[in-house]
Coordinates of C-alpha atoms and ligand atoms in Angstrom, one line a residue:
M1 CA -19.9 20.9 4.6
N2 CA -17.0 19.5 6.8
T3 CA -15.0 21.9 8.9
F4 CA -11.4 20.5 9.0
E5 CA -9.9 20.3 12.4
T6 CA -6.4 19.0 12.6
S7 CA -4.5 17.4 15.6
T8 CA -1.3 18.0 17.3
A9 CA 0.3 15.3 15.0
G10 CA -1.2 17.0 12.0
L11 CA 0.3 20.4 13.1
A12 CA 3.7 18.7 13.8
F13 CA 3.6 17.2 10.2
D14 CA 2.8 20.6 8.8
R15 CA 6.1 21.8 10.0
L16 CA 7.9 18.8 8.3
A17 CA 5.8 18.9 5.1
T18 CA 8.2 20.7 2.7
T19 CA 11.3 18.5 3.8
Y20 CA 9.5 15.2 4.2
D21 CA 10.2 13.9 0.8
S22 CA 13.9 14.7 0.8
L23 CA 14.3 13.3 4.3
F24 CA 12.3 10.1 3.8
T25 CA 10.5 9.6 0.6
F26 CA 13.5 10.1 -1.7
S27 CA 16.1 8.6 0.6
A28 CA 17.7 5.4 -0.2
I29 CA 16.1 3.7 2.7
G30 CA 12.6 5.3 2.2
R31 CA 12.6 4.1 -1.4
S32 CA 13.7 0.7 -0.4
Q33 CA 11.1 0.2 2.3
R34 CA 8.3 1.7 0.1
K35 CA 9.1 -0.6 -2.9
V36 CA 8.2 -3.6 -0.6
V37 CA 4.9 -2.0 0.4
W38 CA 4.1 -1.2 -3.4
K39 CA 4.8 -4.8 -4.5
L40 CA 2.2 -6.0 -1.9
A41 CA -0.4 -3.2 -2.7
L42 CA -0.4 -4.3 -6.4
K43 CA -1.2 -7.9 -5.2
A44 CA -3.9 -6.8 -2.8
F45 CA -5.8 -4.0 -4.9
A46 CA -7.4 -4.7 -8.2
R47 CA -7.0 -2.3 -11.2
G48 CA -10.1 -0.1 -11.4
S49 CA -10.8 -0.3 -7.7
H50 CA -11.5 2.7 -5.5
I51 CA -9.0 3.0 -2.7
L52 CA -9.3 5.1 0.5
E53 CA -5.8 6.1 1.6
L54 CA -5.5 7.2 5.2
N55 CA -2.6 9.5 6.3
C56 CA -1.4 9.9 2.7
G57 CA 1.4 12.4 3.5
T58 CA 2.9 14.0 0.4
G59 CA 0.9 11.7 -2.0
Q60 CA 3.6 9.4 -3.1
D61 CA 1.5 6.3 -2.8
A62 CA -1.7 7.8 -3.9
L63 CA 0.0 8.8 -7.2
F64 CA 1.5 5.4 -7.5
L65 CA -1.8 3.6 -7.1
A66 CA -3.5 5.9 -9.6
K67 CA -0.8 5.2 -12.2
A68 CA -1.6 1.5 -11.6
G69 CA -5.2 1.9 -12.5
M70 CA -6.9 2.8 -9.3
T71 CA -9.0 5.7 -8.1
V72 CA -7.7 7.1 -4.8
T73 CA -9.4 9.2 -2.1
A74 CA -6.4 10.3 0.0
C75 CA -6.8 12.0 3.4
D76 CA -4.4 13.4 6.0
A77 CA -4.6 15.5 9.2
S78 CA -1.8 17.8 8.0
L79 CA -2.8 20.7 5.6
G80 CA 0.8 21.2 4.8
M81 CA 1.2 17.5 3.6
I82 CA -2.0 17.8 1.6
E83 CA -0.7 20.9 0.0
Q84 CA 2.6 19.2 -1.0
A85 CA 0.6 16.3 -2.3
R86 CA -1.5 18.5 -4.5
Y87 CA 1.7 20.3 -5.8
K88 CA 3.3 16.9 -6.7
M89 CA 0.2 15.8 -8.6
A90 CA -0.1 19.1 -10.5
A91 CA 3.6 18.7 -11.5
E92 CA 3.7 15.0 -12.1
A93 CA 0.3 13.6 -13.0
P94 CA -2.4 16.4 -13.3
S95 CA -5.0 14.0 -14.7
A96 CA -4.4 11.3 -12.0
T97 CA -7.6 9.9 -10.5
V98 CA -6.7 11.1 -7.1
E99 CA -8.6 13.5 -4.7
F100 CA -6.5 14.9 -1.7
I101 CA -8.6 15.7 1.3
P102 CA -7.5 17.3 4.6
L103 CA -9.2 15.1 7.1
R104 CA -8.2 13.3 10.4
T105 CA -8.5 9.5 10.2
E106 CA -10.6 9.6 13.3
E107 CA -13.3 11.6 11.2
I108 CA -13.6 9.2 8.3
R109 CA -17.3 8.9 9.0
T110 CA -17.7 12.5 7.9
L111 CA -17.0 11.7 4.2
P112 CA -20.1 11.9 2.1
Q113 CA -22.5 9.0 3.0
T114 CA -22.6 7.9 -0.6
Q115 CA -18.8 7.3 -0.8
C116 CA -17.9 3.6 -0.6
F117 CA -14.5 2.0 -1.3
D118 CA -13.1 -1.3 -2.5
G119 CA -10.0 -1.2 -0.2
V120 CA -8.2 0.9 2.3
F121 CA -4.4 1.7 2.4
S122 CA -2.3 3.3 5.1
N123 CA 1.5 3.6 4.8
F124 CA 4.3 4.3 7.1
S125 CA 3.0 4.8 10.6
G126 CA 0.2 7.3 10.3
L127 CA -2.1 4.9 12.1
N128 CA 0.4 4.8 15.0
C129 CA -0.8 8.3 15.7
V130 CA -4.4 7.1 16.2
G131 CA -5.4 6.0 19.7
N132 CA -8.8 4.4 19.1
L133 CA -8.5 1.8 16.3
T134 CA -11.6 0.0 17.1
S135 CA -13.7 3.1 16.2
L136 CA -11.7 3.3 13.0
A137 CA -12.4 -0.3 12.2
Q138 CA -16.2 0.4 12.6
Q139 CA -16.1 3.5 10.5
L140 CA -14.1 1.7 7.7
S141 CA -16.4 -1.4 7.9
E142 CA -19.5 0.8 6.9
R143 CA -17.8 1.8 3.8
L144 CA -16.5 -1.5 2.5
P145 CA -18.0 -4.6 0.9
S146 CA -17.2 -8.0 2.4
G147 CA -13.9 -9.3 1.2
A148 CA -12.4 -5.8 0.8
P149 CA -8.7 -5.7 1.6
L150 CA -6.9 -3.4 4.0
L151 CA -3.2 -2.8 3.7
L152 CA -1.9 -1.1 6.8
C153 CA 1.8 -0.4 7.6
F154 CA 2.5 0.3 11.3
S155 CA 5.7 1.0 13.2
T156 CA 6.4 -2.2 15.2
R157 CA 6.7 -2.4 18.9
Y158 CA 10.1 -4.1 18.8
C159 CA 12.5 -3.0 16.1
L160 CA 15.7 -5.1 16.2
W161 CA 17.7 -2.5 14.2
E162 CA 16.7 0.3 16.6
I163 CA 17.4 -1.8 19.8
V164 CA 20.8 -2.8 18.7
Y165 CA 21.8 0.6 17.2
F166 CA 20.9 2.7 20.1
L167 CA 22.3 0.2 22.7
L168 CA 25.6 0.3 20.9
R169 CA 25.5 4.1 21.1
G170 CA 24.8 3.9 24.9
D171 CA 21.3 5.2 24.6
P172 CA 18.9 2.6 26.3
R173 CA 16.2 5.1 26.5
K174 CA 15.8 5.5 22.8
A175 CA 16.7 1.8 22.3
L176 CA 13.5 0.8 24.2
R177 CA 11.3 3.8 23.5
R178 CA 8.6 1.7 21.7
W179 CA 8.4 -1.1 24.4
K180 CA 5.8 0.6 26.7
G181 CA 3.4 0.7 23.7
V182 CA 3.2 4.4 23.7
S183 CA 5.7 7.2 23.5
E184 CA 5.8 10.9 23.1
A185 CA 7.1 11.9 19.8
R186 CA 8.6 15.4 19.5
L187 CA 8.6 16.9 15.9
D188 CA 9.9 20.5 15.6
G189 CA 8.9 21.3 19.1
L190 CA 5.4 19.8 19.2
E191 CA 4.7 16.7 21.2
F192 CA 2.1 14.1 20.5
P193 CA 1.5 10.4 21.5
V194 CA 2.6 7.5 19.2
Y195 CA 1.2 4.1 19.9
Y196 CA 2.9 0.8 19.1
P197 CA 0.3 -1.9 19.2
T198 CA 1.2 -5.5 19.1
I199 CA -0.4 -7.9 16.5
A200 CA -2.7 -9.3 19.1
Q201 CA -4.0 -5.8 19.9
L202 CA -4.4 -5.0 16.3
R203 CA -6.2 -8.2 15.5
S204 CA -8.6 -7.5 18.4
A205 CA -9.1 -3.8 17.5
F206 CA -10.1 -4.8 13.9
A207 CA -12.3 -7.8 14.8
P208 CA -15.0 -8.8 14.4
E209 CA -15.4 -6.8 11.2
F210 CA -12.0 -7.6 9.7
R211 CA -9.6 -10.7 9.9
L212 CA -5.9 -10.6 9.6
V213 CA -4.7 -12.4 6.4
S214 CA -0.9 -11.9 6.7
T215 CA 1.9 -9.9 8.3
T216 CA 5.1 -8.9 6.5
A217 CA 8.1 -7.1 7.8
V218 CA 9.2 -3.9 6.2
G219 CA 12.8 -2.8 7.1
L220 CA 13.9 -5.9 8.9
A221 CA 17.6 -6.0 7.7
V222 CA 17.0 -2.8 5.8
P223 CA 17.5 -0.2 8.7
P224 CA 15.3 2.7 9.8
S225 CA 15.8 5.9 7.9
Y226 CA 17.9 7.6 10.5
V227 CA 20.9 5.5 9.5
E228 CA 20.7 6.7 5.9
S229 CA 24.2 8.0 5.7
W230 CA 25.6 4.7 6.9
V231 CA 23.8 2.9 4.1
T232 CA 24.6 5.3 1.4
S233 CA 28.3 5.2 2.2
R234 CA 28.2 1.5 1.5
P235 CA 26.4 1.2 -1.9
R236 CA 26.3 -2.5 -2.2
L237 CA 25.2 -3.1 1.4
L238 CA 21.5 -2.0 0.8
K239 CA 21.1 -4.5 -2.0
F240 CA 22.4 -7.3 0.3
L241 CA 20.1 -6.2 3.2
E242 CA 17.2 -6.2 0.7
V243 CA 18.0 -9.8 -0.3
I244 CA 17.9 -10.8 3.4
D245 CA 14.6 -9.1 3.8
E246 CA 13.2 -10.7 0.7
T247 CA 13.9 -14.1 2.2
A248 CA 13.0 -13.5 5.9
R249 CA 10.2 -10.8 5.8
T250 CA 7.3 -13.4 6.4
W251 CA 9.1 -15.7 8.9
P252 CA 6.9 -16.2 11.9
G253 CA 9.5 -15.0 14.5
L254 CA 10.8 -12.1 12.4
R255 CA 7.8 -10.4 10.7
T256 CA 7.1 -8.1 13.6
L257 CA 10.7 -7.2 14.3
G258 CA 11.4 -4.9 11.5
D259 CA 11.1 -1.0 11.5
H260 CA 7.5 -1.4 10.2
M261 CA 5.1 -4.3 9.7
L262 CA 2.5 -4.4 6.8
L263 CA -0.7 -5.9 7.8
H264 CA -3.1 -7.4 5.2
L265 CA -6.6 -7.6 6.7
E266 CA -9.9 -8.5 4.9
K267 CA -13.4 -7.5 5.7
V268 CA -15.2 -10.7 7.0
R269 CA -17.8 -12.3 4.9
P270 CA -21.1 -12.8 6.5
C271 CA -21.7 -16.5 7.6
Q272 CA -23.4 -18.7 5.0
V273 CA -26.3 -20.7 6.5
Ligands
SAM301 C1 5.2 9.2 8.7 S1 3.9 10.1 7.7 C2 3.6 8.9 6.4 C3 3.0 9.7 5.3 C4 2.7 8.8 4.1 N1 1.7 7.7 4.3 C5 3.9 8.2 3.5 O1 3.9 6.9 3.3 O2 4.9 8.8 3.3 C6 2.6 10.1 8.7 C7 1.4 10.9 8.3 O3 0.3 10.6 9.1 C8 -0.4 11.9 9.2 N2 -1.2 11.8 10.4 C9 -0.8 11.7 11.7 N3 -1.9 11.6 12.5 C10 -3.0 11.6 11.7 C11 -4.4 11.4 12.0 N4 -4.9 11.4 13.2 N5 -5.2 11.6 10.9 C12 -4.8 11.6 9.6 N6 -3.4 11.8 9.4 C13 -2.6 11.6 10.4 C14 0.6 13.0 9.4 O4 0.2 14.2 8.9 C15 1.6 12.4 8.3 O5 1.4 13.0 7.0

């Protein structure tokens, strides 16, 4: 039997668990950014497939994927988040084909040996809390058939919105906080490292088991969630920003400059001889 051990990030998210949905999931910006990820998830994952979700938080995506005909094994390092996810499932979709498990992403290898998946999903920066992505790639590779899709949404290293917003507010430290590639996040008094890998670093961390298929910006013109009040006081603005994103999110110079970037990777097929 697995004994669950959390991490500082997990403990920090425990403290945020009951307010996370109102602060982010149900915010106008949170909904807008998630809508983009969902659209691509429906293209990447087939109905009937079994998806492993990493850092599932309060279960919003797991329940969405289950409604779309998938089975989901959803893990998170925060017991509080897992508890919220289970409440949500009991209230909204008690028969959903989802299992919520408290488990750190670094410990995926401790899932039962017999459990294999058709794809892997991670949304909104949980993987920015994981230092060793090479080890994760190896663990995931053991559980997936060749050709299996990974849809992973990371915080970017360079977020145009954040840079301009905080520079205009005279706070260069916050404007450039992601640039070093790692920064200390502080959530409710707890500090933990958050990593901001570049595309080249991610490509190399996931190689040779996985290859990068595409990168899409999430929250390019649509801003980060901390400017929610600015957006909600201008109702038509968000629609306009979404239209810009729809057009520009895959442009080479821009796709890594949003608040988040969504990577579609694929498990490499063995060479044919
Ligand atoms: C910003 S939230 C995103 C939650 C969810 N994926 C969503 O889309 O709303 C980040 C999540 O990552 C989880 N997390 C952080 N580090 C983790 C780790 N090492 N293993 C598993 N989960 C982790 C946190 O507990 C938190 O639920």
